[in-house]
mmCIF file with all atom_site columns, C-alpha atoms in Angstrom:
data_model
loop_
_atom_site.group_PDB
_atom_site.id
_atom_site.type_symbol
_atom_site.label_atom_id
_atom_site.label_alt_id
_atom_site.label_comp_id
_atom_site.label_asym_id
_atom_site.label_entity_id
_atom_site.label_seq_id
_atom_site.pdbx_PDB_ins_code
_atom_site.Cartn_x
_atom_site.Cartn_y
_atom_site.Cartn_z
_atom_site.occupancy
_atom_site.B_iso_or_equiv
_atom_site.pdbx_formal_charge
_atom_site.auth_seq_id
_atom_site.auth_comp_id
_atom_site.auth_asym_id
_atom_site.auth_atom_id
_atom_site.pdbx_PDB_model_num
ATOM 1  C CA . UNK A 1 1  ? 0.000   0.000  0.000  1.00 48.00 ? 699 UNK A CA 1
ATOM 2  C CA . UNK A 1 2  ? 1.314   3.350  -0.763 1.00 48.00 ? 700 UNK A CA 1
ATOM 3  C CA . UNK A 1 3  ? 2.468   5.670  2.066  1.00 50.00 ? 701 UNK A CA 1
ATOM 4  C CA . UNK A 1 4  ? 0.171   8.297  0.725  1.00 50.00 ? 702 UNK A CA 1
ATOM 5  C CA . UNK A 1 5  ? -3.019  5.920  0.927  1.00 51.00 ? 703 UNK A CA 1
ATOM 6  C CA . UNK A 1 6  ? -2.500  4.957  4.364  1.00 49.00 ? 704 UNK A CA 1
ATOM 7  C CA . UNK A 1 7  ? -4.314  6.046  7.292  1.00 49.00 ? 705 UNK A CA 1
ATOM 8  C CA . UNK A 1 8  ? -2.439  4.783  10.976 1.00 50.00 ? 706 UNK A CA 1
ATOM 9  C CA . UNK A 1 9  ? -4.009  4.177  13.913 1.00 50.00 ? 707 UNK A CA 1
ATOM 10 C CA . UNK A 1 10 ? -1.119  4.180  17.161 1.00 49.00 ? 708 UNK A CA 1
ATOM 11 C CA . UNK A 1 11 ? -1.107  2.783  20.196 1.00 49.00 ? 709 UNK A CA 1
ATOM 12 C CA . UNK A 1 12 ? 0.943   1.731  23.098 1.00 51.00 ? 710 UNK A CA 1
ATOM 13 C CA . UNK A 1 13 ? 1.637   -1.577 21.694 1.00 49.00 ? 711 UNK A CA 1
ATOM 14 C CA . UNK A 1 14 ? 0.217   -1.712 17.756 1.00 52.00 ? 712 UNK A CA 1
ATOM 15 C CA . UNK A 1 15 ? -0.135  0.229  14.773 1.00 52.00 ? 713 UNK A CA 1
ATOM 16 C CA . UNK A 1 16 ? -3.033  -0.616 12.576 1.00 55.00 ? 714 UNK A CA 1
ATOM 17 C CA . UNK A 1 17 ? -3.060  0.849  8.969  1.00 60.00 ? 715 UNK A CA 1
ATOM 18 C CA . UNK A 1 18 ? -5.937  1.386  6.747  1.00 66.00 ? 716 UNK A CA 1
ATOM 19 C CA . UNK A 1 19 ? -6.476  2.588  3.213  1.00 71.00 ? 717 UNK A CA 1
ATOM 20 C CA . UNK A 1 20 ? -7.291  6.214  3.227  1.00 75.00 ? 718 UNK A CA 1
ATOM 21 C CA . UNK A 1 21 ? -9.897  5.607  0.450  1.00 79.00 ? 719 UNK A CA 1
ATOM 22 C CA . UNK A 1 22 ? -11.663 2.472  2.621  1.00 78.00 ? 720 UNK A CA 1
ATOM 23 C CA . UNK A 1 23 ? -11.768 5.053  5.835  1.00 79.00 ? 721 UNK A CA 1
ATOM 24 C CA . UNK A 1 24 ? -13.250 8.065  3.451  1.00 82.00 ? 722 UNK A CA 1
ATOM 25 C CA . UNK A 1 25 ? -15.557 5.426  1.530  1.00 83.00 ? 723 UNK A CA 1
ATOM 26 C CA . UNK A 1 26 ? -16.839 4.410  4.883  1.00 85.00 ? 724 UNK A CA 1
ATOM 27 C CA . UNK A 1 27 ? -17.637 8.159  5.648  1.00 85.00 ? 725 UNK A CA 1
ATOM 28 C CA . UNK A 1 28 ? -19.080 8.287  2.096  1.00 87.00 ? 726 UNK A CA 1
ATOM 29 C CA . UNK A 1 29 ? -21.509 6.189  2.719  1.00 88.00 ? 727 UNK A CA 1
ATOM 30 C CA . UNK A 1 30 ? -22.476 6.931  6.463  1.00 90.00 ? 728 UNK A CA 1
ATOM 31 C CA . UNK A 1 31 ? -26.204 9.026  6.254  1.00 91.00 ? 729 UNK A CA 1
ATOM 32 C CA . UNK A 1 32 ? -25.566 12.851 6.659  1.00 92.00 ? 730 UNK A CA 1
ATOM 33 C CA . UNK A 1 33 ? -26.399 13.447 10.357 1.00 91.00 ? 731 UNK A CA 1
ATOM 34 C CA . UNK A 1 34 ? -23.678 11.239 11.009 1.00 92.00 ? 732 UNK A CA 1
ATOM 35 C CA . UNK A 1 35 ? -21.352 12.834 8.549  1.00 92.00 ? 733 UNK A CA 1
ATOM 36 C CA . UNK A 1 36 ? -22.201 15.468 10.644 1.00 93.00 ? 734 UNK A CA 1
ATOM 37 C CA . UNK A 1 37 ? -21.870 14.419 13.612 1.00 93.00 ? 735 UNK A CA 1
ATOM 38 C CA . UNK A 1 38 ? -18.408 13.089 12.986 1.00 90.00 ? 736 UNK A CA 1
ATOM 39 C CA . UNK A 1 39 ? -17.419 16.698 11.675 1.00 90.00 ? 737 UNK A CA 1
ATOM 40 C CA . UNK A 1 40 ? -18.595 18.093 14.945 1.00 94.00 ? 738 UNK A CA 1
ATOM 41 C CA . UNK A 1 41 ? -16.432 15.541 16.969 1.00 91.00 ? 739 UNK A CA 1
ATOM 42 C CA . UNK A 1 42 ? -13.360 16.254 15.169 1.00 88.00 ? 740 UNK A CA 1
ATOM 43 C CA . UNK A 1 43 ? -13.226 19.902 15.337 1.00 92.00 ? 741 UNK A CA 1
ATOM 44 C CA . UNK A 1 44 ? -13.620 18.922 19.005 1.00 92.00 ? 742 UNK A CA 1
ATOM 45 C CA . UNK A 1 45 ? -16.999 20.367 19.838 1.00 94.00 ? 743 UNK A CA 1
ATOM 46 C CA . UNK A 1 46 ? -18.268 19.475 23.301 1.00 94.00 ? 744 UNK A CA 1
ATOM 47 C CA . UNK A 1 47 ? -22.018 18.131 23.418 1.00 95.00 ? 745 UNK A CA 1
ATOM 48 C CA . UNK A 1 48 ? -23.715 21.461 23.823 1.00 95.00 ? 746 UNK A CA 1
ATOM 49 C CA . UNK A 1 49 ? -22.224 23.311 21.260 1.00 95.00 ? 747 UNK A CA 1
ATOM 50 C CA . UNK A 1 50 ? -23.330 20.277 18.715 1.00 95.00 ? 748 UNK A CA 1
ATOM 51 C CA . UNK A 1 51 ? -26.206 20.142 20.695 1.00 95.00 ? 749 UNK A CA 1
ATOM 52 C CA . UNK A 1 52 ? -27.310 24.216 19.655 1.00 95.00 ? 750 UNK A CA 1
ATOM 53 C CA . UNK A 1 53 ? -25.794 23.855 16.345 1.00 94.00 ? 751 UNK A CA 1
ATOM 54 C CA . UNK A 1 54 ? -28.815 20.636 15.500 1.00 93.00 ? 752 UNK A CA 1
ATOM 55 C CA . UNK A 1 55 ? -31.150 22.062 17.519 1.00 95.00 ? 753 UNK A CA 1
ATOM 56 C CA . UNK A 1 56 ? -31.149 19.242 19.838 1.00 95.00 ? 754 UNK A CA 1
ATOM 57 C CA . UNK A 1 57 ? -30.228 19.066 22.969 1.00 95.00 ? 755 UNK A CA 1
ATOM 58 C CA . UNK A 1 58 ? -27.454 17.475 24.976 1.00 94.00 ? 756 UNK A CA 1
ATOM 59 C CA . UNK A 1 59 ? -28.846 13.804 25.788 1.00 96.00 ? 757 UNK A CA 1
ATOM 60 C CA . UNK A 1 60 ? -29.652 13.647 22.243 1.00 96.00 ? 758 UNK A CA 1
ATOM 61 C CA . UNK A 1 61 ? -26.235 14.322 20.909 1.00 95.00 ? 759 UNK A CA 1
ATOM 62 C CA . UNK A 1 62 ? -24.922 11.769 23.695 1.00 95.00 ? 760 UNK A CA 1
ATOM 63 C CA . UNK A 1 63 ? -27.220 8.919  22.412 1.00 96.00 ? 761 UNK A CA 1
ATOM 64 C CA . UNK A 1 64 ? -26.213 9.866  18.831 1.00 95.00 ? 762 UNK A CA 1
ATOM 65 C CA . UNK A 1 65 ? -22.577 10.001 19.340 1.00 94.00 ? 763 UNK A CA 1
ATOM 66 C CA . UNK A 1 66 ? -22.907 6.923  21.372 1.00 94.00 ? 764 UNK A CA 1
ATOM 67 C CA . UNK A 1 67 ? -24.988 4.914  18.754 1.00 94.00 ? 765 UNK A CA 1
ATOM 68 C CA . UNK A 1 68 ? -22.194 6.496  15.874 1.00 92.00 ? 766 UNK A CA 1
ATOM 69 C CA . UNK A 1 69 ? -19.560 4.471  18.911 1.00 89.00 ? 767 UNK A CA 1
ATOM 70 C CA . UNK A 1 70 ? -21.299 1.924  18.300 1.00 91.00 ? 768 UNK A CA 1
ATOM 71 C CA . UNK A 1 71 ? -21.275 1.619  14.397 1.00 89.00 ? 769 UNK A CA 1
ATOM 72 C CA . UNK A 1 72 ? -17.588 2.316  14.422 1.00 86.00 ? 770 UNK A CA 1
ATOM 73 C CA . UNK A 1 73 ? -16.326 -0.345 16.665 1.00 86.00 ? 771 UNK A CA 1
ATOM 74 C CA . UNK A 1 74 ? -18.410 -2.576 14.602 1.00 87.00 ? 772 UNK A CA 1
ATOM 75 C CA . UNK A 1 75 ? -16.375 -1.168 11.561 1.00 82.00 ? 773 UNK A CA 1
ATOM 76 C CA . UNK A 1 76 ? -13.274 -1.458 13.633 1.00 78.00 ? 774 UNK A CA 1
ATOM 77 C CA . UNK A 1 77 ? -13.402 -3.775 16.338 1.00 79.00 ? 775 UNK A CA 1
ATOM 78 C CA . UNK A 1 78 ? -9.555  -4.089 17.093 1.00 72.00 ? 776 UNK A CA 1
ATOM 79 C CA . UNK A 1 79 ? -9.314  -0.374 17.641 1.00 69.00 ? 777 UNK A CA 1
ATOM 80 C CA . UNK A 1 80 ? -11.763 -1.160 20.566 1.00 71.00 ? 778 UNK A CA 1
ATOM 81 C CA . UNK A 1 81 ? -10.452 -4.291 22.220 1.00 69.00 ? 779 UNK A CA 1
ATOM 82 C CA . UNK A 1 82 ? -12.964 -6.376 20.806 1.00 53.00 ? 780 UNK A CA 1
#
């Protein structure tokens, strides 16, 4: 796999790559609140800024980010121990 496609994932004890395309494909095809979501997350947002910025409020965005935990691991189980 070329450097350039490759996507690492560190830890204390392992380094998991991915293909950059299979992570951004995954995105691709995620629905659009959690596109969102995940956009929110990574600018670091804490859940009542995401929270005002859906029009939601802050138990909401914890089940959503929580249920978006939930389809990741499932994506990416070693990352989680699993």
């Amino acid at each position: 796999m070329k450097q350039e496609n490759q996507y690492s994932i560190f830890d204390e004890y392992d380094v998991a790559l991915y293909n950059r395309i299979f992570i951004l494909n995954i995105v691709k095809n995620m629905n659009v609140r959690d596109r969102i979501l995940i956009g929110f997350l990574i600018l670091r947002k804490n859940y009542d800024e995401i929270g005002r910025a859906l029009g939601i409020n802050e138990e909401q965005v914890k089940e959503r980010v929580y249920n978006l935990r939930e389809k990741i691991e499932c994506l990416f189980p070693e990352l989680f121990n699993k």
